[in-house]
Short mmCIF file of C-alpha atoms in Angstrom, two decimals:
data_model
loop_
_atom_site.label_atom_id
_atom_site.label_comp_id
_atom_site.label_asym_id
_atom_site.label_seq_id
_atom_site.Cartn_x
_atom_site.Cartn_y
_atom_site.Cartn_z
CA UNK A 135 20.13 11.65 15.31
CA UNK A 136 17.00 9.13 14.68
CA UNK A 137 13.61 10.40 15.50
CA UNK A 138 10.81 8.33 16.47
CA UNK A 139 7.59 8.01 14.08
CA UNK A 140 4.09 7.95 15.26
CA UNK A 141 2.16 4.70 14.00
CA UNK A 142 -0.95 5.82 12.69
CA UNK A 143 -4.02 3.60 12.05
CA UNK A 144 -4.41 2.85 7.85
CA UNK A 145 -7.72 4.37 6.30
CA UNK A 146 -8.49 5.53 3.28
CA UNK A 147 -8.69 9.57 4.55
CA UNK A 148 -5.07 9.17 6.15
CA UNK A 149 -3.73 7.30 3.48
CA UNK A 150 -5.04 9.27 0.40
CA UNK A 151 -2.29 11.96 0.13
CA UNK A 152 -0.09 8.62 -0.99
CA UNK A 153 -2.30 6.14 -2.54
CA UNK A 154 -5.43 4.14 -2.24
CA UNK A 155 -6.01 1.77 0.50
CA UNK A 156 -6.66 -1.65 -0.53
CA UNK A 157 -9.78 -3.69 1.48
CA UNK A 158 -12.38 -6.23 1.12
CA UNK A 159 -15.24 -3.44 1.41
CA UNK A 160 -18.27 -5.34 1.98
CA UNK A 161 -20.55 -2.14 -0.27
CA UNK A 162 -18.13 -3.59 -3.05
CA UNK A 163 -19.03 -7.08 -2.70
CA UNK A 164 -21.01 -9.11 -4.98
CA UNK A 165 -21.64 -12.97 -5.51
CA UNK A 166 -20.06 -14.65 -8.41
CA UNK A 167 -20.34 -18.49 -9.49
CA UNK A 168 -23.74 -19.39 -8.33
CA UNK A 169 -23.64 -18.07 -4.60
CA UNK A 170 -19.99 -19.60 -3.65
CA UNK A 171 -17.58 -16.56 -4.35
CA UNK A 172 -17.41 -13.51 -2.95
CA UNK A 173 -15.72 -10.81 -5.14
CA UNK A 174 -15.01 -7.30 -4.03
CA UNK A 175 -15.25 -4.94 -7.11
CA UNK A 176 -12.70 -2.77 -8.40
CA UNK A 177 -10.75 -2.07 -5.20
CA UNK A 178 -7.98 0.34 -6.99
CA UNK A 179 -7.74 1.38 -10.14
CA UNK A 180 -3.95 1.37 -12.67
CA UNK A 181 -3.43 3.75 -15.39
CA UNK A 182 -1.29 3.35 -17.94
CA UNK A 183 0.31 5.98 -21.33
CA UNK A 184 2.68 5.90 -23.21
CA UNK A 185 4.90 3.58 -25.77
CA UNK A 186 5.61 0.68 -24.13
CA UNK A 187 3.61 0.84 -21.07
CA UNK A 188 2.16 -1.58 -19.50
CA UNK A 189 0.52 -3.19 -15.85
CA UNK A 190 2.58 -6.12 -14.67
CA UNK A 191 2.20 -8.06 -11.08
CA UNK A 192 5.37 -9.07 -9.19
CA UNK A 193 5.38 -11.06 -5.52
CA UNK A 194 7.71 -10.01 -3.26
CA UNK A 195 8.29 -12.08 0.10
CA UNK A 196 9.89 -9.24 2.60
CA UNK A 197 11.51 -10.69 5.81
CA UNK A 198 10.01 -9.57 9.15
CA UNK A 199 12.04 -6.68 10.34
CA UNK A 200 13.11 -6.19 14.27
CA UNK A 201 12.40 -2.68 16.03
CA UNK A 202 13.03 -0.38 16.81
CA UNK A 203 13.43 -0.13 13.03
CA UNK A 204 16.07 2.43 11.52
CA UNK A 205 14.38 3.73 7.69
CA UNK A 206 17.89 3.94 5.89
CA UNK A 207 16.55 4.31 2.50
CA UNK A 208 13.28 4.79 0.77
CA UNK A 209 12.20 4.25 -3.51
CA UNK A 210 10.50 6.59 -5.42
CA UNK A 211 8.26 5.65 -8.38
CA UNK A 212 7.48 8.98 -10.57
CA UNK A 213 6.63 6.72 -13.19
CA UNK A 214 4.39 3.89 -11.99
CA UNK A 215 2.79 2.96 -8.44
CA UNK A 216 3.54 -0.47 -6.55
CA UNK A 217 0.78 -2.04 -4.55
CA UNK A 218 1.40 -4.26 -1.57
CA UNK A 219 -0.94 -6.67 -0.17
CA UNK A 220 0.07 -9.41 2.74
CA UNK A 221 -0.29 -12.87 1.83
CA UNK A 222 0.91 -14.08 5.24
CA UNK A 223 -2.39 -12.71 7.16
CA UNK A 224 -0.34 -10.48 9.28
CA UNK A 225 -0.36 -6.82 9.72
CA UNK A 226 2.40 -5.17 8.20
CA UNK A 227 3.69 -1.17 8.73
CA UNK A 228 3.70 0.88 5.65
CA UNK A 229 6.15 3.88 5.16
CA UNK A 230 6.12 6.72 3.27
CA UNK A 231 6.70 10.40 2.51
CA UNK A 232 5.10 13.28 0.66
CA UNK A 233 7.42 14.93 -1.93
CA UNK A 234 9.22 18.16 -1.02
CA UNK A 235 11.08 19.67 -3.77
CA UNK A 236 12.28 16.57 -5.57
CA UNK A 237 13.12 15.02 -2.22
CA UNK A 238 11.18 12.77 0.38
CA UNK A 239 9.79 14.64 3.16
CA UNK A 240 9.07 13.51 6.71
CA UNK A 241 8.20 9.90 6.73
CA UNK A 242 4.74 8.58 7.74
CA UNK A 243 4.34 4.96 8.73
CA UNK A 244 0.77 3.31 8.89
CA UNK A 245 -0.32 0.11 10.25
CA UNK A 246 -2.07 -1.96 7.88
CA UNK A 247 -4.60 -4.93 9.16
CA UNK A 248 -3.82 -8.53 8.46
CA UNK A 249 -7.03 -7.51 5.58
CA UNK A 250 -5.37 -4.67 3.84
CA UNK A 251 -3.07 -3.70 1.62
CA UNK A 252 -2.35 -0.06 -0.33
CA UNK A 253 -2.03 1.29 -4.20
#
């Protein structure tokens, strides 16, 4: 029987037992080229160990989805993290769960801004 998730805003304090939440922080900001760029500083931060490893950057383009939406799978990544940032300017719902004994627990969804994204 489907069970209906809250939506709860995106911040850094909700999001943090998942991941980082990705933003243009303005107390990160500093100009760059001689006054004409605006770059926000070191907004997440990727780790990597071991033979082999390394960071790579992928773009996925996701199709809007209709709702009510039905979650009939979800990934896991014990190995690496993905980050997801809209390039569309939209806001975009973000799902996930905590781990419960090798298995996902109760899903959370979050609404991200148009301006965020999450590590």
């Amino acid at each position: 029987m489907p069970i209906e998730l809250p939506i709860r805003p995106l911040t850094a304090q909700s999001f943090a037992p998942f991941g980082e939440v990705i933003e243009a922080d303005p107390s990160t900001m500093r100009l760059i080229n001689g006054g004409t760029t605006e770059r926000f500083h070191a907004l997440f931060s990727s780790e990597i160990t071991g033979e082999g490893a390394r960071v790579i950057v992928n773009i996925f383009r996701g199709q809007p989805r209709t709702f009510p939406y039905e979650i009939g799978m979800m990934e896991r990544h014990p190995l690496g993290s993905q980050s997801f940032s809209p390039l569309s300017g939209r806001p975009f719902l973000v799902a996930v769960s905590p781990e419960e004994d090798g298995k996902p627990g109760q899903p959370q969804v979050f609404l991200a801004s148009a301006h965020q994204g999450v590590n």
